[in-house]
CSV table of C-alpha atoms in Angstrom, one decimal:
chain,number,residue,atom,x,y,z
A,1,MET,CA,0.0,0.0,0.0
A,2,ALA,CA,2.8,2.5,0.9
A,3,ARG,CA,4.6,1.6,-2.3
A,4,GLY,CA,1.5,2.5,-4.4
A,5,ARG,CA,1.2,5.9,-2.7
A,6,ILE,CA,4.8,6.7,-3.3
A,7,THR,CA,4.4,5.8,-7.0
A,8,ALA,CA,1.2,7.8,-7.3
A,9,THR,CA,2.8,10.8,-5.5
A,10,ALA,CA,5.9,10.6,-7.7
A,11,LEU,CA,3.8,10.6,-10.9
A,12,ILE,CA,1.8,13.6,-9.7
A,13,VAL,CA,5.0,15.5,-8.8
A,14,ILE,CA,6.6,14.6,-12.2
A,15,ALA,CA,3.5,15.8,-14.1
A,16,ALA,CA,2.9,19.0,-12.0
A,17,ALA,CA,6.6,20.1,-11.7
A,18,PRO,CA,6.8,21.6,-15.3
A,19,LEU,CA,3.6,23.5,-14.8
A,20,VAL,CA,4.7,24.9,-11.4
A,21,VAL,CA,8.1,25.9,-12.8
A,22,ALA,CA,6.5,27.5,-16.0
A,23,SER,CA,4.0,29.4,-13.9
A,24,TRP,CA,6.7,30.7,-11.5
A,25,LEU,CA,8.8,31.8,-14.5
A,26,TYR,CA,5.9,33.5,-16.2
A,27,TYR,CA,4.6,35.4,-13.1
A,28,SER,CA,8.1,36.4,-11.9
A,29,GLY,CA,8.6,38.3,-15.1
A,30,PHE,CA,11.3,36.1,-16.6
A,31,ARG,CA,11.4,36.5,-20.4
A,32,PRO,CA,13.9,35.0,-22.9
A,33,SER,CA,16.5,37.5,-23.9
A,34,GLY,CA,16.5,36.5,-27.6
A,35,GLN,CA,14.2,38.0,-30.2
A,36,THR,CA,13.7,37.3,-33.8
A,37,ASN,CA,12.7,40.7,-35.1
A,38,GLU,CA,15.3,43.1,-36.4
A,39,GLY,CA,13.2,46.3,-35.8
A,40,VAL,CA,12.2,47.8,-32.5
A,41,LEU,CA,8.9,46.5,-31.3
A,42,LEU,CA,6.6,49.3,-30.0
A,43,ASN,CA,5.3,48.7,-26.6
A,44,PRO,CA,2.4,49.6,-26.3
A,45,ILE,CA,1.4,49.5,-29.9
A,46,VAL,CA,0.4,52.8,-31.4
A,47,THR,CA,-2.9,52.8,-33.4
A,48,ASP,CA,-3.4,55.0,-36.4
A,49,ALA,CA,-6.8,56.1,-34.9
A,50,SER,CA,-4.8,57.9,-32.2
A,51,LEU,CA,-2.8,59.8,-34.9
A,52,ASN,CA,-3.9,62.8,-36.8
A,53,TRP,CA,-2.7,62.0,-40.4
A,54,THR,CA,-4.3,62.4,-43.7
A,55,VAL,CA,-3.8,59.9,-46.5
A,56,PRO,CA,-5.1,60.6,-50.0
A,57,VAL,CA,-7.0,57.7,-51.7
A,58,ARG,CA,-4.5,57.1,-54.6
A,59,ASP,CA,-3.4,53.6,-53.9
A,60,PRO,CA,-5.8,50.8,-54.9
A,61,ARG,CA,-4.9,49.1,-51.6
A,62,LEU,CA,-6.4,52.0,-49.7
A,63,ASP,CA,-10.0,51.9,-48.7
A,64,ASP,CA,-11.4,55.3,-47.6
A,65,GLY,CA,-8.0,56.5,-46.5
A,66,ARG,CA,-7.3,53.3,-44.5
A,67,PHE,CA,-4.9,50.6,-45.7
A,68,ASN,CA,-6.1,47.1,-46.1
A,69,SER,CA,-2.6,45.7,-46.4
A,70,TRP,CA,0.6,45.9,-44.5
A,71,VAL,CA,2.1,49.4,-44.7
A,72,LEU,CA,5.7,50.5,-44.7
A,73,VAL,CA,5.6,54.1,-43.5
A,74,VAL,CA,8.5,56.4,-44.4
A,75,LEU,CA,8.8,59.2,-41.9
A,76,ASP,CA,10.1,62.5,-43.3
A,77,GLY,CA,13.6,63.5,-42.0
A,78,GLU,CA,17.2,64.1,-43.1
A,79,ALA,CA,17.5,60.5,-44.4
A,80,ALA,CA,14.1,60.5,-46.2
A,81,THR,CA,15.5,60.0,-49.7
A,82,GLU,CA,17.6,57.0,-48.6
A,83,ASN,CA,14.6,55.6,-46.7
A,84,LEU,CA,12.3,56.0,-49.7
A,85,VAL,CA,14.8,54.1,-51.9
A,86,LEU,CA,15.2,51.4,-49.3
A,87,SER,CA,11.5,51.0,-48.9
A,88,ARG,CA,11.0,50.6,-52.6
A,89,GLN,CA,13.8,48.0,-52.8
A,90,VAL,CA,12.6,46.0,-49.9
A,91,VAL,CA,9.0,45.9,-51.1
A,92,THR,CA,10.2,44.9,-54.6
A,93,ALA,CA,12.4,42.2,-53.1
A,94,LEU,CA,9.4,40.6,-51.5
A,95,GLY,CA,8.4,39.2,-54.9
A,96,ARG,CA,4.9,37.9,-55.2
A,97,GLU,CA,4.3,38.9,-51.5
A,98,SER,CA,4.9,42.6,-52.5
A,99,GLU,CA,1.2,42.9,-53.3
A,100,ARG,CA,0.5,42.6,-49.5
A,101,MET,CA,2.7,45.6,-48.7
A,102,SER,CA,2.0,49.2,-49.4
A,103,ARG,CA,4.2,52.2,-48.9
A,104,LEU,CA,3.3,55.6,-47.4
A,105,TYR,CA,5.5,58.7,-47.2
A,106,LEU,CA,4.4,61.0,-44.3
A,107,VAL,CA,5.4,64.6,-44.6
A,108,ASP,CA,4.4,67.8,-42.7
A,109,VAL,CA,3.1,69.6,-45.8
A,110,GLN,CA,1.7,68.1,-49.0
A,111,PRO,CA,4.4,68.4,-51.7
A,112,ASN,CA,3.8,70.8,-54.5
A,113,SER,CA,2.9,69.4,-58.0
A,114,SER,CA,6.4,69.3,-59.3
A,115,ALA,CA,7.7,67.5,-56.2
A,116,GLN,CA,4.7,65.1,-56.3
A,117,GLN,CA,5.5,64.4,-60.0
A,118,ALA,CA,9.1,63.6,-59.1
A,119,LEU,CA,8.0,61.3,-56.3
A,120,ASP,CA,5.5,59.6,-58.7
A,121,LEU,CA,8.3,59.1,-61.2
A,122,ASP,CA,10.9,57.8,-58.8
A,123,HIS,CA,8.5,55.9,-56.5
A,124,PRO,CA,5.5,54.4,-58.3
A,125,ASN,CA,2.7,53.2,-56.0
A,126,LEU,CA,3.9,55.4,-53.2
A,127,ALA,CA,1.1,57.1,-51.2
A,128,VAL,CA,2.0,60.5,-49.8
A,129,GLY,CA,0.2,61.6,-46.6
A,130,THR,CA,0.4,64.5,-44.3
A,131,ALA,CA,0.8,64.4,-40.5
A,132,ASP,CA,2.5,66.3,-37.7
A,133,VAL,CA,5.7,64.2,-38.2
A,134,ALA,CA,7.4,65.6,-35.1
A,135,SER,CA,4.5,64.7,-32.9
A,136,LEU,CA,4.2,61.2,-34.4
A,137,ILE,CA,8.0,60.7,-33.8
A,138,ALA,CA,7.6,61.9,-30.2
A,139,THR,CA,4.8,59.3,-29.7
A,140,LEU,CA,6.9,56.5,-31.2
A,141,ILE,CA,9.9,57.4,-29.1
A,142,ALA,CA,7.7,57.4,-26.0
A,143,ASN,CA,6.6,53.9,-26.9
A,144,GLY,CA,10.2,52.5,-27.3
A,145,ALA,CA,11.4,53.7,-30.7
A,146,PRO,CA,15.1,54.9,-31.0
A,147,ASP,CA,15.8,58.6,-30.4
A,148,THR,CA,17.5,58.8,-33.8
A,149,LEU,CA,14.1,59.1,-35.4
A,150,ARG,CA,13.9,62.7,-34.2
A,151,ARG,CA,16.6,63.9,-36.6
A,152,ASN,CA,16.8,61.3,-39.4
A,153,GLY,CA,13.3,60.0,-39.7
A,154,GLY,CA,12.9,56.3,-40.2
A,155,LEU,CA,10.6,53.5,-41.3
A,156,VAL,CA,7.6,52.2,-39.4
A,157,LEU,CA,5.7,49.0,-40.1
A,158,ALA,CA,1.9,49.1,-39.7
A,159,ASP,CA,-0.4,46.1,-39.9
A,160,PRO,CA,-3.7,46.1,-41.9
A,161,LEU,CA,-5.6,46.8,-38.7
A,162,GLY,CA,-4.0,50.2,-38.3
A,163,ASN,CA,-1.5,49.3,-35.6
A,164,LEU,CA,2.1,50.7,-35.8
A,165,VAL,CA,4.1,47.7,-34.8
A,166,LEU,CA,7.8,47.9,-35.6
A,167,VAL,CA,10.2,50.8,-36.0
A,168,TYR,CA,13.4,50.8,-38.0
A,169,ASP,CA,15.9,53.6,-37.8
A,170,ASN,CA,18.5,54.4,-40.4
A,171,ASN,CA,21.0,51.9,-39.1
A,172,ASP,CA,18.8,49.0,-40.2
A,173,ALA,CA,20.0,47.4,-43.4
A,174,GLY,CA,17.6,46.4,-46.1
A,175,LYS,CA,18.4,42.7,-45.5
A,176,ALA,CA,17.2,43.0,-41.9
A,177,LEU,CA,14.0,44.6,-43.1
A,178,LEU,CA,13.4,42.0,-45.8
A,179,LYS,CA,14.1,39.2,-43.3
A,180,ASP,CA,11.5,40.7,-40.9
A,181,PHE,CA,8.9,41.3,-43.6
A,182,LYS,CA,9.2,37.8,-45.1
A,183,ARG,CA,8.9,36.2,-41.7
A,184,LEU,CA,5.9,38.4,-40.9
A,185,LEU,CA,4.1,37.9,-44.1
A,186,LYS,CA,4.6,34.2,-43.9
A,187,ALA,CA,3.1,34.0,-40.4
A,188,SER,CA,0.3,36.5,-41.0
A,189,LYS,CA,-3.0,35.7,-42.5
A,190,ILE,CA,-4.3,39.3,-42.6
A,191,GLY,CA,-3.5,41.8,-45.3
């Protein structure tokens, strides 16, 4: 009889030990140090509803000024030209998945017609929107984005639901962006 109790107790302890250890690790705040994303994950996520931006309905992937695809947002700054080229190259490199990704260039003031024509020529399928870029960048920095966005601008990934999710500063290479986007589009069923 005592041997049966010892065996039953041992089985219960063996089955419950992983659950107890996992619960303790979770509630103690232990998190793995590794991450798979190359960009900076915003915490908490910023929603586009909380931002005051205007996006013209020029892109077929836009529905009443809202995107129904993943969006790579280029923030205006000193490195805007490089970021526009990088965004075009990364979206093109996605191949057939590029149809699930749109590009948006956010500026403080809508470009004049000659500047808009130059953008259209160099960057087809680029939507240009207006926003208080400095305020947007301040919001992103308050939610974990790197401070380098303030001067140089950067890239922000938004999901089809309007959440700004990942931020990339100008130190992020195109291969890192492409790696993130391919992994994300493979795992995502939305957009």
